[in-house]
N, CA and C atoms as an extended XYZ file, in Angstrom:
267
Properties=species:S:1:pos:R:3:atomname:S:1:resname:S:1:resid:I:1 pbc="F F F"
N        15.454       -0.782       -6.494 N   LYS     1
C        16.599       -1.045       -5.516 CA  LYS     1
C        18.174       -1.101       -5.921 C   LYS     1
N        18.128       -0.251       -7.145 N   ARG     2
C        19.182       -0.104       -7.798 CA  ARG     2
C        19.966        1.541       -7.329 C   ARG     2
N        18.539        2.471       -7.318 N   TYR     3
C        18.990        3.746       -6.675 CA  TYR     3
C        18.417        3.875       -5.617 C   TYR     3
N        19.117        4.998       -4.917 N   ARG     4
C        19.582        5.130       -3.700 CA  ARG     4
C        18.026        6.545       -3.570 C   ARG     4
N        17.356        6.419       -2.588 N   PRO     5
C        16.040        7.379       -2.505 CA  PRO     5
C        16.279        8.614       -3.047 C   PRO     5
N        17.223        9.111       -2.685 N   GLY     6
C        17.397       10.770       -2.766 CA  GLY     6
C        18.060       11.041       -4.397 C   GLY     6
N        18.146       10.070       -4.913 N   ILE     7
C        18.798        9.996       -6.299 CA  ILE     7
C        17.692       10.821       -7.698 C   ILE     7
N        17.699       11.747       -8.496 N   PRO     8
C        16.264       12.230       -9.101 CA  PRO     8
C        16.386       11.422       -9.900 C   PRO     8
N        14.816       10.735      -10.157 N   LEU     9
C        15.008        9.800      -11.279 CA  LEU     9
C        13.436       10.118      -11.956 C   LEU     9
N        13.438        9.913      -13.000 N   ILE    10
C        12.171       10.105      -14.196 CA  ILE    10
C        11.315        8.825      -14.547 C   ILE    10
N         9.975        8.496      -14.404 N   VAL    11
C         9.649        7.845      -15.084 CA  VAL    11
C         8.475        7.973      -16.085 C   VAL    11
N         8.385        7.635      -17.179 N   ALA    12
C         7.397        8.403      -17.841 CA  ALA    12
C         7.235        7.620      -19.529 C   ALA    12
N         6.024        7.653      -19.559 N   GLY    13
C         5.192        7.037      -20.636 CA  GLY    13
C         4.237        6.383      -21.148 C   GLY    13
N         3.765        5.387      -21.494 N   ASP    14
C         2.507        4.817      -22.308 CA  ASP    14
C         2.950        3.668      -21.122 C   ASP    14
N         1.742        3.723      -19.740 N   LEU    15
C         1.762        2.700      -18.652 CA  LEU    15
C         0.716        1.741      -18.598 C   LEU    15
N        -0.146        2.077      -19.654 N   ASN    16
C        -1.420        1.854      -19.998 CA  ASN    16
C        -1.904        1.404      -18.602 C   ASN    16
N        -2.293        1.874      -18.035 N   THR    17
C        -2.988        1.713      -16.874 CA  THR    17
C        -3.989        3.313      -16.531 C   THR    17
N        -5.017        2.737      -16.246 N   ASN    18
C        -6.328        3.588      -16.414 CA  ASN    18
C        -6.505        3.679      -14.760 C   ASN    18
N        -6.390        3.536      -13.877 N   SER    19
C        -6.426        2.979      -12.358 CA  SER    19
C        -5.194        3.332      -11.602 C   SER    19
N        -5.774        3.919      -10.541 N   GLN    20
C        -4.943        4.284       -9.147 CA  GLN    20
C        -5.069        2.971       -8.263 C   GLN    20
N        -6.029        1.967       -8.831 N   GLU    21
C        -5.479        0.892       -8.024 CA  GLU    21
C        -4.498        0.145       -8.560 C   GLU    21
N        -4.210        0.012       -9.983 N   SER    22
C        -2.954       -0.846      -10.624 CA  SER    22
C        -2.016       -0.571       -9.801 C   SER    22
N        -1.244       -2.516      -10.205 N   PRO    23
C         0.036       -2.683       -9.153 CA  PRO    23
C         0.912       -1.480       -9.868 C   PRO    23
N         1.249       -1.012      -11.263 N   VAL    24
C         2.078       -0.758      -11.293 CA  VAL    24
C         2.236        0.697      -11.035 C   VAL    24
N         1.263        1.670      -10.577 N   VAL    25
C         0.869        2.714      -10.313 CA  VAL    25
C         0.967        2.512       -8.636 C   VAL    25
N         0.575        1.531       -7.754 N   LYS    26
C         1.402        1.287       -5.890 CA  LYS    26
C         2.626        1.099       -6.292 C   LYS    26
N         3.157        1.073       -7.149 N   ARG    27
C         4.645        0.217       -7.575 CA  ARG    27
C         5.192        1.471       -7.150 C   ARG    27
N         4.880        2.375       -7.670 N   LEU    28
C         5.643        3.992       -8.521 CA  LEU    28
C         5.440        4.348       -6.925 C   LEU    28
N         4.321        4.565       -6.788 N   ALA    29
C         3.983        5.180       -5.101 CA  ALA    29
C         5.063        4.589       -4.269 C   ALA    29
N         4.678        3.550       -3.888 N   GLU    30
C         6.048        2.499       -2.893 CA  GLU    30
C         6.856        2.959       -3.171 C   GLU    30
N         7.506        3.132       -4.511 N   ALA    31
C         9.173        3.583       -4.417 CA  ALA    31
C         9.399        5.039       -4.254 C   ALA    31
N         8.308        6.276       -3.896 N   GLY    32
C         8.897        7.052       -3.772 CA  GLY    32
C         8.241        8.157       -4.610 C   GLY    32
N         7.430        7.861       -5.907 N   PHE    33
C         7.421        8.640       -7.038 CA  PHE    33
C         5.981        9.226       -7.053 C   PHE    33
N         5.767       10.225       -7.251 N   ARG    34
C         4.946       11.279       -7.877 CA  ARG    34
C         4.865       11.782       -8.752 C   ARG    34
N         3.659       12.312       -8.961 N   ASN    35
C         2.687       12.317      -10.423 CA  ASN    35
C         3.394       14.055      -11.056 C   ASN    35
N         3.655       13.918      -12.335 N   ALA    36
C         4.801       15.687      -12.180 CA  ALA    36
C         3.332       16.242      -12.953 C   ALA    36
N         2.400       15.837      -13.442 N   ILE    37
C         1.499       16.875      -14.337 CA  ILE    37
C         0.572       16.552      -13.310 C   ILE    37
N         0.047       16.145      -12.471 N   GLY    38
C        -1.247       16.858      -11.601 CA  GLY    38
C        -2.254       15.762      -11.494 C   GLY    38
N        -3.260       16.147      -11.820 N   GLU    39
C        -4.707       14.942      -12.042 CA  GLU    39
C        -4.355       13.481      -12.889 C   GLU    39
N        -4.247       13.086      -11.250 N   GLU    40
C        -4.268       11.396      -11.946 CA  GLU    40
C        -5.346       11.037      -12.824 C   GLU    40
N        -6.299       11.561      -12.901 N   LYS    41
C        -7.750       11.137      -13.955 CA  LYS    41
C        -7.734       12.561      -15.242 C   LYS    41
N        -6.650       12.683      -15.209 N   ALA    42
C        -6.317       13.931      -16.681 CA  ALA    42
C        -6.819       12.842      -17.948 C   ALA    42
N        -7.767       13.032      -18.915 N   VAL    43
C        -7.320       12.379      -20.254 CA  VAL    43
C        -6.199       12.544      -21.171 C   VAL    43
N        -5.885       11.333      -21.654 N   THR    44
C        -4.434       11.348      -22.389 CA  THR    44
C        -4.690       10.737      -23.465 C   THR    44
N        -6.353       10.375      -23.728 N   SER    45
C        -5.842        9.662      -24.867 CA  SER    45
C        -7.122       10.293      -25.536 C   SER    45
N        -7.148        9.593      -27.051 N   LEU    46
C        -8.832       10.299      -27.652 CA  LEU    46
C        -9.944        9.129      -27.425 C   LEU    46
N        -9.255        7.736      -26.198 N   ARG    47
C       -10.552        7.109      -25.983 CA  ARG    47
C       -10.854        7.927      -24.853 C   ARG    47
N       -10.449        8.813      -24.546 N   GLY    48
C       -11.243        9.268      -23.067 CA  GLY    48
C       -10.205        8.911      -21.883 C   GLY    48
N        -9.269        7.879      -21.922 N   ALA    49
C        -8.673        7.190      -20.756 CA  ALA    49
C        -7.256        8.111      -20.204 C   ALA    49
N        -6.791        7.678      -19.189 N   SER    50
C        -5.530        8.381      -18.449 CA  SER    50
C        -4.523        7.004      -18.702 C   SER    50
N        -3.824        7.089      -19.610 N   LEU    51
C        -2.807        5.887      -19.310 CA  LEU    51
C        -1.592        5.983      -19.230 C   LEU    51
N        -1.003        7.134      -19.954 N   GLU    52
C         0.487        7.951      -19.587 CA  GLU    52
C         0.518        8.303      -18.087 C   GLU    52
N         1.798        7.855      -17.668 N   ARG    53
C         2.191        8.346      -16.110 CA  ARG    53
C         3.724        9.627      -16.621 C   ARG    53
N         3.541       10.357      -15.964 N   PHE    54
C         4.972       11.285      -15.639 CA  PHE    54
C         5.246       11.227      -14.338 C   PHE    54
N         6.032       10.067      -14.163 N   SER    55
C         6.086       10.243      -12.244 CA  SER    55
C         8.018       11.098      -12.233 C   SER    55
N         8.378       11.469      -11.198 N   VAL    56
C         9.695       12.171      -10.491 CA  VAL    56
C         9.334       11.448       -9.446 C   VAL    56
N        10.949       11.614       -8.941 N   ARG    57
C        11.508       11.406       -7.432 CA  ARG    57
C        12.533       11.995       -7.280 C   ARG    57
N        12.602       12.264       -5.878 N   GLY    58
C        13.796       12.440       -5.771 CA  GLY    58
C        13.828       14.384       -5.490 C   GLY    58
N        15.144       14.982       -5.754 N   LEU    59
C        14.798       16.215       -5.148 CA  LEU    59
C        14.770       17.203       -7.162 C   LEU    59
N        13.527       16.704       -7.255 N   ILE    60
C        13.438       17.573       -8.541 CA  ILE    60
C        11.561       18.660       -8.762 C   ILE    60
N        11.832       19.551       -9.145 N   ARG    61
C        10.940       20.581       -8.702 CA  ARG    61
C        10.581       20.256      -10.661 C   ARG    61
N         9.239       20.657      -10.465 N   VAL    62
C         8.255       20.234      -12.112 CA  VAL    62
C         7.529       21.559      -12.227 C   VAL    62
N         7.647       21.973      -12.635 N   GLU    63
C         6.790       23.386      -13.679 CA  GLU    63
C         5.986       23.084      -15.049 C   GLU    63
N         4.836       23.516      -15.008 N   SER    64
C         4.023       23.687      -16.327 CA  SER    64
C         3.742       22.397      -17.093 C   SER    64
N         3.563       21.406      -16.060 N   GLY    65
C         3.394       20.334      -17.153 CA  GLY    65
C         1.718       20.356      -17.593 C   GLY    65
N         1.973       19.406      -18.756 N   GLU    66
C         0.870       20.377      -19.720 CA  GLU    66
C         0.432       18.893      -20.465 C   GLU    66
N        -0.772       18.550      -20.582 N   ILE    67
C        -1.130       17.068      -21.457 CA  ILE    67
C        -1.742       18.383      -22.976 C   ILE    67
N        -1.595       18.560      -24.069 N   HIS    68
C        -1.801       19.176      -25.067 CA  HIS    68
C        -2.683       18.255      -25.526 C   HIS    68
N        -4.193       18.366      -25.498 N   GLN    69
C        -5.511       17.775      -25.753 CA  GLN    69
C        -5.507       18.563      -27.460 C   GLN    69
N        -4.847       19.607      -27.532 N   ASP    70
C        -5.260       20.678      -28.935 CA  ASP    70
C        -4.465       19.687      -30.236 C   ASP    70
N        -3.368       18.544      -29.791 N   ILE    71
C        -2.794       18.589      -30.913 CA  ILE    71
C        -2.918       16.576      -30.977 C   ILE    71
N        -3.177       16.868      -32.169 N   VAL    72
C        -3.642       15.086      -32.679 CA  VAL    72
C        -2.601       14.688      -33.633 C   VAL    72
N        -1.604       13.924      -32.629 N   ALA    73
C        -0.179       13.324      -33.732 CA  ALA    73
C        -0.525       11.028      -33.411 C   ALA    73
N        -1.802       11.444      -32.751 N   SER    74
C        -2.089        9.814      -32.508 CA  SER    74
C        -2.788        9.365      -31.386 C   SER    74
N        -3.007        8.576      -31.080 N   ASP    75
C        -4.171        7.989      -30.209 CA  ASP    75
C        -3.921        8.377      -28.867 C   ASP    75
N        -3.127        9.116      -28.421 N   HIS    76
C        -2.610        9.559      -27.279 CA  HIS    76
C        -1.875       11.484      -27.442 C   HIS    76
N        -2.430       11.684      -26.639 N   TYR    77
C        -1.843       13.184      -26.973 CA  TYR    77
C        -0.502       13.321      -25.437 C   TYR    77
N        -0.055       14.440      -26.967 N   PRO    78
C         1.677       14.936      -26.272 CA  PRO    78
C         1.085       15.346      -24.763 C   PRO    78
N         2.457       15.352      -24.095 N   ARG    79
C         2.724       15.575      -23.012 CA  ARG    79
C         3.997       16.852      -22.876 C   ARG    79
N         4.118       17.395      -22.200 N   SER    80
C         5.239       18.013      -22.032 CA  SER    80
C         4.893       18.464      -20.116 C   SER    80
N         6.594       18.808      -19.909 N   VAL    81
C         6.787       19.076      -18.647 CA  VAL    81
C         7.984       19.779      -18.183 C   VAL    81
N         8.283       20.340      -17.652 N   SER    82
C         9.364       21.517      -17.504 CA  SER    82
C         9.945       21.191      -15.897 C   SER    82
N        11.371       20.616      -15.920 N   ILE    83
C        11.283       19.894      -14.812 CA  ILE    83
C        13.167       20.519      -14.324 C   ILE    83
N        13.833       20.650      -13.142 N   HIS    84
C        14.878       21.356      -12.532 CA  HIS    84
C        15.118       20.493      -11.309 C   HIS    84
N        16.644       20.091      -11.636 N   SER    85
C        17.033       19.060      -10.361 CA  SER    85
C        17.725       20.310       -9.484 C   SER    85
N        17.268       20.003       -8.106 N   LEU    86
C        17.178       20.553       -6.969 CA  LEU    86
C        18.522       20.284       -5.787 C   LEU    86
N        18.864       19.258       -6.777 N   SER    87
C        20.310       18.934       -5.938 CA  SER    87
C        21.800       19.023       -6.471 C   SER    87
N        21.773       20.380       -7.900 N   GLY    88
C        23.164       20.990       -8.027 CA  GLY    88
C        23.754       19.547       -9.153 C   GLY    88
N        23.192       19.054       -9.169 N   SER    89
C        23.997       18.121       -9.999 CA  SER    89
C        23.598       18.233      -11.743 C   SER    89
């Protein structure tokens, strides 16, 4: 509630949620966030789970989101995404 709905925001990280039914995922959706990488069930960890989120809201264009399953740096795969503000700021 701190930021106006049109303000571009990014929430990213290991939220330890593996379900669309998670209260965290539901709250992000209610706040107007959308998944920036696409597939909600994409495998993001060596255990085969989808634990990480990269969510955006507001005037943000997302390009080339990717999970790098060929890089093993920890028990979670690195993620990358190109983002662009559409608000002109």
